[in-house]
Short mmCIF file of C-alpha atoms in Angstrom, two decimals:
data_model
loop_
_atom_site.label_atom_id
_atom_site.label_comp_id
_atom_site.label_asym_id
_atom_site.label_seq_id
_atom_site.Cartn_x
_atom_site.Cartn_y
_atom_site.Cartn_z
CA MET A 8 -20.78 36.40 24.76
CA GLU A 9 -23.30 35.29 24.52
CA LYS A 10 -26.78 34.36 27.22
CA ILE A 11 -26.57 31.36 28.76
CA LEU A 12 -29.52 33.26 31.88
CA GLU A 13 -31.41 35.25 31.82
CA ILE A 14 -33.63 36.53 34.56
CA LYS A 15 -36.76 39.49 34.28
CA LYS A 16 -37.95 40.63 37.45
CA LEU A 17 -38.01 36.85 39.45
CA SER A 18 -40.80 37.05 42.09
CA GLY A 19 -40.93 33.68 44.25
CA GLY A 20 -41.69 32.05 47.46
CA TYR A 21 -43.65 29.48 49.05
CA ASP A 22 -47.40 28.44 47.92
CA SER A 23 -48.31 32.47 49.69
CA ILE A 24 -45.20 33.90 51.36
CA GLN A 25 -43.38 35.79 49.17
CA ILE A 26 -39.34 35.78 49.43
CA LEU A 27 -38.27 37.00 46.20
CA ASN A 28 -39.57 40.18 44.68
CA GLY A 29 -38.39 41.48 41.23
CA ILE A 30 -34.53 39.82 40.81
CA ASP A 31 -32.86 40.11 37.59
CA LEU A 32 -29.91 38.28 37.11
CA THR A 33 -27.44 37.49 33.21
CA VAL A 34 -25.57 34.01 32.96
CA TYR A 35 -22.59 33.94 30.30
CA GLU A 36 -21.45 31.65 28.80
CA ASN A 37 -18.45 30.59 30.48
CA GLU A 38 -18.78 32.34 33.76
CA PHE A 39 -19.07 31.63 37.29
CA VAL A 40 -21.72 33.92 39.66
CA THR A 41 -22.10 33.30 43.01
CA ILE A 42 -25.20 34.56 44.78
CA ILE A 43 -23.88 35.34 48.60
CA GLY A 44 -25.84 36.63 51.78
CA PRO A 45 -26.48 35.55 55.07
CA ASN A 46 -29.23 33.06 56.13
CA GLY A 47 -32.54 33.73 55.32
CA CYS A 48 -32.28 35.85 52.17
CA GLY A 49 -33.26 34.14 49.02
CA LYS A 50 -30.16 31.90 47.91
CA SER A 51 -32.16 28.69 48.08
CA THR A 52 -35.20 29.81 47.00
CA PHE A 53 -34.01 31.68 44.13
CA ILE A 54 -32.55 28.72 43.32
CA LYS A 55 -35.01 26.83 43.74
CA VAL A 56 -37.51 29.02 42.00
CA ILE A 57 -35.60 29.21 38.63
CA PHE A 58 -35.41 25.54 38.86
CA GLY A 59 -39.55 24.81 39.18
CA ILE A 60 -39.43 23.25 42.99
CA ALA A 61 -40.46 26.47 44.36
CA THR A 62 -43.97 29.14 43.69
CA PHE A 63 -42.96 31.26 40.59
CA TYR A 64 -45.21 34.45 41.04
CA GLU A 65 -43.98 36.27 37.94
CA GLY A 66 -41.41 37.19 35.47
CA LYS A 67 -38.98 35.30 32.50
CA ILE A 68 -36.25 32.79 32.89
CA ASN A 69 -34.45 32.19 29.11
CA TYR A 70 -32.15 29.30 29.33
CA LYS A 71 -30.22 29.36 25.82
CA ASN A 72 -33.13 31.72 24.45
CA GLN A 73 -35.46 30.28 25.32
CA ASP A 74 -38.69 30.39 27.39
CA ILE A 75 -37.89 27.86 30.63
CA THR A 76 -39.98 30.06 33.11
CA GLY A 77 -42.63 28.07 34.86
CA MET A 78 -41.67 24.92 33.33
CA ARG A 79 -41.12 21.47 34.96
CA ALA A 80 -37.57 20.44 36.72
CA ASP A 81 -37.42 17.21 34.37
CA ASN A 82 -38.15 19.84 30.88
CA LEU A 83 -35.23 21.97 32.47
CA VAL A 84 -33.06 18.97 32.91
CA LYS A 85 -33.78 17.39 29.57
CA LYS A 86 -32.71 21.30 28.54
CA GLY A 87 -29.14 20.74 29.42
CA MET A 88 -30.06 22.22 33.00
CA GLY A 89 -28.75 20.46 36.47
CA TYR A 90 -29.60 21.02 40.09
CA VAL A 91 -27.49 20.40 43.30
CA PRO A 92 -29.62 20.69 46.55
CA GLN A 93 -28.22 21.85 49.22
CA THR A 94 -30.28 19.25 51.63
CA GLU A 95 -32.18 16.32 50.71
CA ASN A 96 -29.30 15.75 47.51
CA ILE A 97 -29.54 12.40 47.92
CA PHE A 98 -31.82 8.64 47.66
CA PRO A 99 -31.52 7.66 51.24
CA SER A 100 -32.86 4.47 50.39
CA LEU A 101 -30.95 3.34 46.88
CA THR A 102 -27.56 2.10 47.01
CA VAL A 103 -24.45 5.12 45.39
CA GLU A 104 -24.32 3.30 42.70
CA GLU A 105 -28.84 3.69 41.57
CA ASN A 106 -28.53 7.26 42.80
CA LEU A 107 -26.03 7.69 39.97
CA GLN A 108 -28.04 5.39 37.67
CA MET A 109 -31.01 7.80 38.92
CA GLY A 110 -28.87 11.21 36.96
CA GLY A 111 -29.41 8.88 33.77
CA LEU A 112 -32.43 8.23 33.85
CA ASN A 113 -33.02 9.45 29.92
CA LEU A 114 -29.92 7.66 28.84
CA ASN A 115 -29.38 3.96 27.35
CA LYS A 116 -27.36 1.68 29.74
CA ILE A 117 -23.34 1.69 28.13
CA GLU A 118 -23.63 5.85 28.16
CA ILE A 119 -25.17 5.50 32.13
CA GLU A 120 -21.84 2.84 32.26
CA GLU A 121 -19.39 5.16 30.65
CA ARG A 122 -20.30 8.24 32.73
CA ILE A 123 -20.66 6.30 36.62
CA GLU A 124 -17.16 5.73 35.45
CA LYS A 125 -16.15 9.34 34.58
CA VAL A 126 -17.71 10.93 38.14
CA TYR A 127 -15.78 7.68 40.37
CA ASP A 128 -13.31 9.39 38.23
CA ILE A 129 -13.76 12.35 40.02
CA PHE A 130 -14.75 11.50 43.37
CA PRO A 131 -12.78 7.70 44.19
CA ASN A 132 -14.13 8.36 47.67
CA ILE A 133 -17.25 6.87 46.49
CA LYS A 134 -16.29 4.54 43.89
CA GLN A 135 -15.75 2.07 46.75
CA LYS A 136 -19.49 1.60 47.99
CA PRO A 137 -21.31 1.71 44.53
CA TYR A 138 -23.45 -1.22 46.69
CA HIS A 139 -24.12 0.59 50.14
CA LEU A 140 -26.54 2.86 50.98
CA ALA A 141 -26.52 5.66 50.08
CA GLU A 142 -27.59 6.69 54.01
CA SER A 143 -24.88 4.89 54.75
CA LEU A 144 -22.02 7.90 53.40
CA SER A 145 -21.06 10.62 55.43
CA GLY A 146 -22.02 13.97 54.84
CA GLY A 147 -18.63 14.47 52.61
CA GLU A 148 -19.96 11.77 51.03
CA ARG A 149 -23.35 12.09 50.18
CA GLN A 150 -22.85 15.31 48.62
CA MET A 151 -20.00 13.64 46.00
CA LEU A 152 -22.71 11.74 45.50
CA ALA A 153 -25.74 14.44 44.97
CA ILE A 154 -23.27 16.75 42.38
CA SER A 155 -21.49 12.83 40.26
CA ARG A 156 -24.98 11.96 40.18
CA VAL A 157 -26.23 15.56 38.79
CA LEU A 158 -23.13 14.82 36.44
CA ILE A 159 -24.36 11.60 35.17
CA SER A 160 -26.74 13.56 32.77
CA ASN A 161 -24.08 15.76 31.57
CA PRO A 162 -25.73 19.55 31.71
CA SER A 163 -23.79 22.51 29.94
CA PHE A 164 -25.17 24.77 33.48
CA ILE A 165 -24.96 23.13 37.26
CA MET A 166 -27.45 25.37 39.65
CA PHE A 167 -25.41 24.87 43.14
CA ASP A 168 -26.64 25.61 46.18
CA GLU A 169 -24.07 25.25 49.01
CA PRO A 170 -21.67 23.46 46.95
CA THR A 171 -19.20 22.71 49.99
CA ALA A 172 -21.87 21.98 52.56
CA ALA A 173 -19.80 19.17 54.50
CA LEU A 174 -17.01 18.10 51.95
CA SER A 175 -13.74 18.40 53.08
CA PRO A 176 -11.02 21.25 52.22
CA LYS A 177 -9.86 18.90 50.00
CA PHE A 178 -12.68 18.42 47.28
#
């Protein structure tokens, strides 16, 4: 099986506060990996360092055999990666549809419209509210919107931070 993500001796944190120290991880094609641990152990920080949001100190990150160490998040999206944060994962002052359009900034109008229809099929709750401000959505609807926005870019690899937060068991 092909390696999709390979992380070697990753260290990082927030500015001068080191949270991660020498983490190794390999993710193979068609594999689901779950990182489990108590609150405050660095799970979210790990994802944020990979995605270029938290402070990278040292190590190596390869995605599909390309060095992406320290790469900006927008460039990672162009390479096919997606990230759904646990919190602050929507644009509250934009409508549902505007949030979805933000997920397709590199796409043409027709592609965006087609992909929006696909995510509406997955999450019919948000389909009913395209012109509602995102801040008016319930916690579960916000999570559906955040996941949908990432799906618009059609990523081949997605990192979720607490993906079921605020979702009903049905979803």
